[in-house]
Short mmCIF file of C-alpha atoms in Angstrom, two decimals:
data_model
loop_
_atom_site.label_atom_id
_atom_site.label_comp_id
_atom_site.label_asym_id
_atom_site.label_seq_id
_atom_site.Cartn_x
_atom_site.Cartn_y
_atom_site.Cartn_z
CA MET A 1 22.93 -38.55 44.02
CA LYS A 2 23.97 -37.63 40.48
CA GLY A 3 25.55 -41.02 39.95
CA ARG A 4 22.39 -42.75 41.10
CA ARG A 5 20.20 -40.69 38.78
CA SER A 6 22.41 -41.46 35.78
CA ASP A 7 22.04 -45.17 36.48
CA ARG A 8 18.26 -45.08 36.43
CA PRO A 9 17.73 -45.16 32.63
CA LEU A 10 19.99 -48.19 32.25
CA ILE A 11 18.36 -49.96 35.20
CA TRP A 12 14.95 -49.24 33.67
CA LEU A 13 16.05 -50.65 30.32
CA LEU A 14 17.48 -53.78 31.85
CA THR A 15 14.23 -54.21 33.76
CA ARG A 16 12.28 -53.76 30.53
CA SER A 17 14.43 -56.37 28.81
CA ALA A 18 13.83 -58.75 31.69
CA LEU A 19 10.08 -58.11 31.49
CA LEU A 20 10.08 -58.84 27.75
CA THR A 21 11.76 -62.15 28.41
CA ALA A 22 9.35 -62.83 31.26
CA VAL A 23 6.38 -62.23 28.96
CA CYS A 24 7.70 -64.85 26.54
CA ALA A 25 8.31 -67.26 29.41
CA ALA A 26 4.81 -66.67 30.79
CA ALA A 27 3.24 -67.35 27.40
CA VAL A 28 5.13 -70.63 27.12
CA ALA A 29 4.17 -71.64 30.66
CA LEU A 30 0.50 -70.93 30.04
CA LEU A 31 0.54 -73.00 26.88
CA ARG A 32 1.97 -75.94 28.79
CA ARG A 33 -0.80 -75.79 31.37
CA ARG A 34 -3.74 -75.33 29.04
CA ARG A 35 -5.38 -78.50 27.81
CA ARG A 36 -8.02 -78.79 25.14
CA PRO A 37 -10.25 -81.89 24.90
CA ALA A 38 -10.82 -81.51 21.15
CA PRO A 39 -8.09 -81.94 18.53
CA GLU A 40 -6.56 -78.67 17.44
CA PRO A 41 -6.55 -77.60 13.77
CA VAL A 42 -3.41 -78.31 11.81
CA LEU A 43 -1.68 -75.23 10.41
CA GLU A 44 -0.32 -75.12 6.89
CA THR A 45 3.30 -76.23 6.68
CA ILE A 46 5.41 -73.37 5.35
CA PRO A 47 8.37 -74.53 3.25
CA VAL A 48 11.85 -73.19 4.01
CA THR A 49 13.41 -71.52 0.98
CA PRO A 50 16.48 -69.27 0.78
CA SER A 51 14.86 -66.49 -1.27
CA TYR A 52 11.91 -65.38 -3.35
CA ALA A 53 11.86 -64.00 -6.88
CA GLY A 54 8.85 -62.86 -8.90
CA GLY A 55 7.35 -60.10 -10.98
CA SER A 56 8.90 -58.07 -13.77
CA GLY A 57 10.37 -54.62 -14.26
CA THR A 58 13.33 -52.90 -12.65
CA PRO A 59 14.92 -54.96 -9.86
CA LEU A 60 13.64 -54.43 -6.31
CA VAL A 61 15.37 -56.08 -3.33
CA LEU A 62 13.62 -56.62 0.01
CA LEU A 63 15.67 -57.16 3.20
CA HIS A 64 14.09 -58.39 6.45
CA GLY A 65 14.99 -57.84 10.10
CA VAL A 66 17.04 -59.84 12.58
CA GLY A 67 15.79 -63.37 13.21
CA GLY A 68 13.33 -63.32 10.33
CA THR A 69 13.19 -64.64 6.78
CA TRP A 70 12.12 -63.21 3.43
CA ARG A 71 8.55 -64.33 4.15
CA VAL A 72 7.90 -61.27 6.31
CA TRP A 73 7.42 -59.40 3.00
CA ARG A 74 4.66 -61.71 1.71
CA PRO A 75 1.78 -59.26 2.39
CA VAL A 76 3.24 -56.69 -0.04
CA LEU A 77 4.69 -58.97 -2.72
CA PRO A 78 1.64 -58.99 -5.05
CA LEU A 79 1.53 -55.19 -5.04
CA LEU A 80 5.23 -54.76 -5.78
CA GLU A 81 5.51 -57.52 -8.38
CA ARG A 82 3.22 -55.63 -10.72
CA TRP A 83 5.96 -53.06 -11.18
CA HIS A 84 9.24 -54.74 -10.32
CA ALA A 85 11.29 -57.89 -10.59
CA VAL A 86 11.26 -58.56 -6.85
CA PHE A 87 14.10 -60.42 -5.15
CA ALA A 88 13.70 -61.11 -1.43
CA PRO A 89 16.61 -63.08 0.06
CA THR A 90 16.83 -64.43 3.56
CA LEU A 91 19.83 -62.79 5.21
CA PRO A 92 23.02 -64.87 5.65
CA GLY A 93 23.05 -66.99 8.79
CA HIS A 94 19.25 -67.03 9.00
CA CYS A 95 16.96 -69.98 8.41
CA GLY A 96 17.23 -71.30 4.85
CA ALA A 97 20.14 -69.08 3.82
CA GLU A 98 23.85 -69.79 3.53
CA ARG A 99 25.81 -69.71 6.78
CA LEU A 100 28.65 -67.32 7.33
CA ALA A 101 32.00 -69.00 6.84
CA PRO A 102 33.48 -70.31 10.12
CA GLU A 103 36.31 -67.78 9.97
CA VAL A 104 33.89 -64.82 9.47
CA ALA A 105 32.74 -63.09 12.66
CA PRO A 106 29.07 -61.99 12.66
CA SER A 107 28.75 -58.27 11.90
CA ILE A 108 26.77 -55.86 9.76
CA GLN A 109 29.56 -55.76 7.21
CA ALA A 110 29.70 -59.56 7.06
CA LEU A 111 25.96 -59.73 6.41
CA ALA A 112 26.24 -56.98 3.79
CA ASP A 113 29.02 -58.97 2.09
CA GLY A 114 26.73 -61.98 2.07
CA VAL A 115 23.84 -60.02 0.54
CA VAL A 116 26.17 -58.69 -2.17
CA GLU A 117 27.02 -62.31 -3.03
CA GLN A 118 23.31 -63.14 -3.16
CA LEU A 119 22.69 -60.25 -5.54
CA ASP A 120 25.60 -61.26 -7.75
CA GLN A 121 24.32 -64.82 -7.93
CA ALA A 122 20.89 -63.50 -8.89
CA GLY A 123 22.42 -61.33 -11.63
CA ILE A 124 21.43 -58.07 -9.93
CA ASP A 125 23.80 -55.12 -10.12
CA ARG A 126 21.98 -51.96 -8.97
CA ALA A 127 18.48 -52.23 -7.60
CA HIS A 128 15.87 -50.41 -5.62
CA ILE A 129 16.50 -51.63 -2.08
CA VAL A 130 13.94 -51.77 0.72
CA GLY A 131 14.88 -52.76 4.25
CA ASN A 132 13.15 -53.23 7.58
CA SER A 133 15.02 -52.93 10.90
CA LEU A 134 18.34 -54.78 10.50
CA GLY A 135 17.58 -55.03 6.79
CA GLY A 136 17.38 -51.24 6.68
CA TRP A 137 20.87 -50.92 8.09
CA ILE A 138 22.18 -53.38 5.51
CA ALA A 139 20.35 -51.48 2.76
CA LEU A 140 22.29 -48.35 3.69
CA GLU A 141 25.56 -50.28 3.53
CA LEU A 142 24.62 -51.52 0.05
CA ALA A 143 23.91 -47.93 -0.96
CA ARG A 144 27.35 -46.98 0.32
CA ARG A 145 28.76 -49.64 -2.02
CA GLY A 146 26.93 -48.24 -5.04
CA ARG A 147 24.38 -51.06 -5.38
CA ALA A 148 21.22 -48.97 -4.85
CA ARG A 149 19.04 -47.12 -7.36
CA SER A 150 16.92 -45.96 -4.43
CA VAL A 151 16.47 -46.88 -0.78
CA VAL A 152 13.30 -47.10 1.30
CA LEU A 153 13.70 -47.95 4.98
CA PHE A 154 11.13 -49.00 7.56
CA GLY A 155 12.30 -48.53 11.16
CA PRO A 156 15.97 -49.05 10.24
CA ALA A 157 18.47 -50.07 12.88
CA GLY A 158 21.97 -48.63 13.07
CA ALA A 159 21.83 -45.42 15.09
CA TRP A 160 21.12 -44.50 18.71
CA ARG A 161 21.65 -41.83 21.32
CA SER A 162 22.82 -44.22 24.03
CA ALA A 163 24.91 -47.35 23.46
CA ALA A 164 23.91 -48.55 26.93
CA ARG A 165 20.23 -48.28 26.04
CA MET A 166 20.69 -50.18 22.78
CA THR A 167 22.76 -52.83 24.54
CA ALA A 168 19.88 -53.39 26.94
CA VAL A 169 17.44 -53.66 24.03
CA ALA A 170 19.74 -56.15 22.28
CA ILE A 171 20.00 -58.22 25.47
CA GLY A 172 16.22 -58.43 25.73
CA MET A 173 15.90 -59.38 22.07
CA ARG A 174 18.56 -62.07 22.41
CA LEU A 175 16.97 -63.62 25.49
CA SER A 176 13.52 -63.61 23.89
CA PHE A 177 14.93 -65.11 20.71
CA VAL A 178 16.64 -67.92 22.59
CA LEU A 179 13.51 -68.67 24.60
CA LEU A 180 11.25 -68.89 21.56
CA ALA A 181 13.83 -70.88 19.60
CA ARG A 182 13.69 -73.52 22.33
CA GLN A 183 9.93 -73.76 21.76
CA ALA A 184 10.22 -74.34 18.01
CA HIS A 185 8.72 -77.82 18.40
CA ARG A 186 5.58 -76.17 19.86
CA ALA A 187 5.36 -73.42 17.25
CA ASP A 188 1.94 -74.48 15.93
CA ALA A 189 0.47 -74.65 19.43
CA ILE A 190 1.71 -71.14 20.15
CA ALA A 191 0.59 -69.64 16.84
CA ARG A 192 -2.91 -71.16 16.94
CA ARG A 193 -3.89 -69.14 19.99
CA ARG A 194 -4.95 -65.57 19.42
CA TRP A 195 -3.93 -64.45 22.91
CA ALA A 196 -0.43 -65.88 22.41
CA ARG A 197 -0.01 -64.13 19.05
CA ARG A 198 -1.17 -60.86 20.54
CA LEU A 199 1.18 -61.22 23.48
CA LEU A 200 4.27 -62.25 21.53
CA LEU A 201 3.74 -59.93 18.56
CA ALA A 202 2.79 -56.84 20.56
CA THR A 203 6.18 -55.18 20.16
CA GLN A 204 6.48 -56.11 16.48
CA VAL A 205 3.19 -55.12 14.89
CA GLU A 206 0.23 -52.89 15.62
CA HIS A 207 -2.36 -55.48 14.53
CA PRO A 208 -1.33 -59.01 15.62
CA ASP A 209 -4.60 -60.48 14.35
CA ARG A 210 -3.55 -59.63 10.78
CA VAL A 211 -0.55 -61.96 11.01
CA ASP A 212 -1.21 -65.37 9.47
CA PRO A 213 -0.89 -68.00 12.25
CA ALA A 214 0.91 -70.40 9.89
CA GLU A 215 3.44 -67.71 9.01
CA PHE A 216 3.95 -66.89 12.68
CA ALA A 217 4.55 -70.56 13.46
CA ALA A 218 7.08 -70.72 10.61
CA SER A 219 8.88 -67.68 12.00
CA ILE A 220 9.19 -69.35 15.41
CA ARG A 221 10.61 -72.51 13.85
CA ALA A 222 13.04 -70.39 11.83
CA MET A 223 14.56 -69.06 15.04
CA LYS A 224 15.92 -72.52 15.84
CA ASP A 225 17.95 -72.52 12.63
CA SER A 226 19.36 -68.98 12.61
CA PRO A 227 22.82 -69.32 14.20
CA VAL A 228 23.96 -65.79 13.37
CA VAL A 229 21.34 -64.04 15.49
CA GLY A 230 22.69 -64.62 19.00
CA PRO A 231 26.32 -63.72 18.21
CA LEU A 232 25.22 -60.73 16.12
CA LEU A 233 23.08 -59.28 18.91
CA ARG A 234 26.06 -59.51 21.27
CA VAL A 235 28.19 -57.21 19.10
CA ILE A 236 25.70 -55.16 17.10
CA THR A 237 26.03 -52.03 19.26
CA LYS A 238 29.83 -51.84 19.03
CA ASN A 239 29.92 -50.22 15.59
CA PRO A 240 26.97 -47.94 14.75
CA LEU A 241 26.08 -46.79 11.27
CA GLU A 242 28.78 -44.58 9.79
CA TYR A 243 27.99 -41.22 8.21
CA LEU A 244 26.50 -41.68 4.74
CA PRO A 245 26.82 -38.60 2.49
CA SER A 246 23.74 -37.70 0.50
CA ASP A 247 23.68 -38.87 -3.13
CA PRO A 248 21.16 -37.36 -5.58
CA ASP A 249 21.36 -40.54 -7.71
CA CYS A 250 20.15 -42.61 -4.76
CA PRO A 251 17.18 -41.02 -2.99
CA ILE A 252 16.52 -42.36 0.50
CA ARG A 253 13.14 -42.42 2.24
CA VAL A 254 12.99 -43.28 5.94
CA VAL A 255 9.59 -44.44 7.21
CA TRP A 256 9.17 -44.63 10.97
CA ALA A 257 6.14 -45.93 12.83
CA GLU A 258 4.73 -43.35 15.20
CA ARG A 259 4.53 -46.05 17.87
CA ASP A 260 7.62 -48.14 17.22
CA ARG A 261 7.97 -50.15 20.44
CA ILE A 262 11.41 -51.57 19.67
CA ILE A 263 13.47 -48.64 18.38
CA PRO A 264 11.49 -45.43 18.93
CA PHE A 265 12.02 -42.49 16.62
CA GLU A 266 13.17 -40.02 19.26
CA ARG A 267 16.02 -42.26 20.44
CA ASN A 268 16.91 -44.00 17.19
CA GLY A 269 15.32 -42.23 14.25
CA LEU A 270 16.69 -38.75 14.95
CA PRO A 271 20.31 -39.91 15.24
CA LEU A 272 19.88 -42.02 12.11
CA LEU A 273 18.77 -38.98 10.13
CA GLU A 274 21.85 -37.15 11.36
CA SER A 275 23.97 -39.94 9.86
CA VAL A 276 22.02 -39.95 6.58
CA PRO A 277 21.64 -36.28 5.56
CA GLY A 278 19.19 -35.56 2.80
CA ALA A 279 16.97 -38.55 3.60
CA GLU A 280 13.24 -37.95 3.41
CA LEU A 281 11.30 -38.74 6.60
CA VAL A 282 7.78 -40.14 6.74
CA ARG A 283 6.08 -40.77 10.09
CA LEU A 284 3.45 -43.48 9.77
CA PRO A 285 0.53 -44.03 12.19
CA GLY A 286 -1.29 -47.31 12.70
CA VAL A 287 1.67 -49.64 12.16
CA GLY A 288 4.37 -51.29 14.23
CA HIS A 289 8.09 -51.87 13.88
CA VAL A 290 7.45 -54.59 11.27
CA PRO A 291 4.64 -52.89 9.33
CA MET A 292 4.10 -55.09 6.28
CA SER A 293 1.16 -57.06 7.66
CA ASP A 294 -0.34 -54.00 9.38
CA GLU A 295 -0.99 -51.95 6.22
CA PRO A 296 0.24 -53.72 3.06
CA GLU A 297 -1.23 -51.24 0.59
CA GLU A 298 0.24 -48.23 2.39
CA ILE A 299 3.66 -49.87 2.68
CA ALA A 300 3.63 -50.71 -1.04
CA ARG A 301 2.56 -47.15 -1.91
CA LEU A 302 5.44 -45.65 0.08
CA ILE A 303 7.87 -47.90 -1.79
CA LEU A 304 6.42 -47.41 -5.26
CA GLU A 305 6.35 -43.64 -4.96
CA VAL A 306 10.14 -43.63 -4.66
CA THR A 307 10.93 -46.36 -7.16
CA GLY A 308 8.53 -44.92 -9.74
CA ALA A 309 10.06 -41.45 -9.52
CA VAL A 310 13.56 -42.85 -10.01
CA ASP A 311 12.56 -45.09 -12.90
CA ARG A 312 10.77 -42.26 -14.69
CA ALA A 313 13.79 -40.01 -14.26
CA HIS A 314 16.10 -42.63 -15.80
CA LEU A 315 13.71 -43.89 -18.47
CA ASP A 316 11.36 -41.11 -19.55
CA ASN A 317 10.04 -43.21 -22.41
CA ARG A 318 9.29 -46.25 -20.26
CA GLU A 319 5.92 -47.81 -20.90
CA VAL A 320 3.78 -47.46 -17.77
CA SER A 321 1.41 -50.24 -16.77
CA PRO A 322 -1.68 -49.56 -14.62
CA MET A 323 -1.66 -50.51 -10.95
CA ASN A 324 -5.13 -49.57 -9.81
CA SER A 325 -6.68 -46.71 -11.77
CA GLY A 326 -4.00 -46.49 -14.44
CA THR A 327 -1.33 -44.68 -12.44
CA ARG A 328 1.34 -45.43 -9.90
CA PRO A 329 0.64 -44.23 -6.37
CA SER A 330 2.93 -41.23 -6.94
CA GLU A 331 0.98 -40.19 -10.05
CA ALA A 332 -2.46 -40.30 -8.48
CA SER A 333 -4.23 -36.98 -8.23
#
């Protein structure tokens, strides 16, 4: 009986992964059956670019999650650019970015190496680094290498209580990714329909209707040209985040959605904090695992509070420019 009980969590997770894949399959099947007599509106074509750079001030680097591109940060870019020289690269092996060399096996360290090369090419030494999900894990590895002035993480990957549970989650993500990648040619048809966006984005964001349909279509097309994702998800649970000693010169803020449906705080956030002692924790309601489109102003505020405090500590005589009422979010009364 004990053996059977211990198998139940893994069986449940595998079932959940299968259901996630089934949801994607059902959405695709429904789209194939539905016919509309009138022509459907044409969505804006989103160009594929390897990175984004804009704004002025101290350098700020934004790192996205697995399978995405830099464009996931678009909702917060105008708010951050008023204070920082923002650099948002697409991770190596993802759509629009450089591929990993054939002899390099996909891994967190390989992606971190690639991001370091991107920073060097952009002339960035140490920067404020912000990461979401996989990007959060890479941000911590960059901090370990001395490249971070500060770190802000949103639902970072890298730690877990059960490797079996995370393996099941990775399996579900990989199957869903493959299924949607095969529908890249129908990305516009999928993204145009509100019910399809709500269904397919339900685990990612809290407010699917706030996601731009054209951006969602672009993200589906990007999956077809992201060769690192499948191999990475097969091995990602073999080497969890290593212990990262606290560093007063590099403050770390960890922001976790109260209802993260992909990597919940109790199973992933708590062990991550054990591996990153001294990190500040913020629990955030009303957002999902990828929170930038859910609450752009709140996400920007949580970033600027940290970066502003570090910049003031290093440059007390720095001229401060107004954001809204003449103060940074951290200075507001």
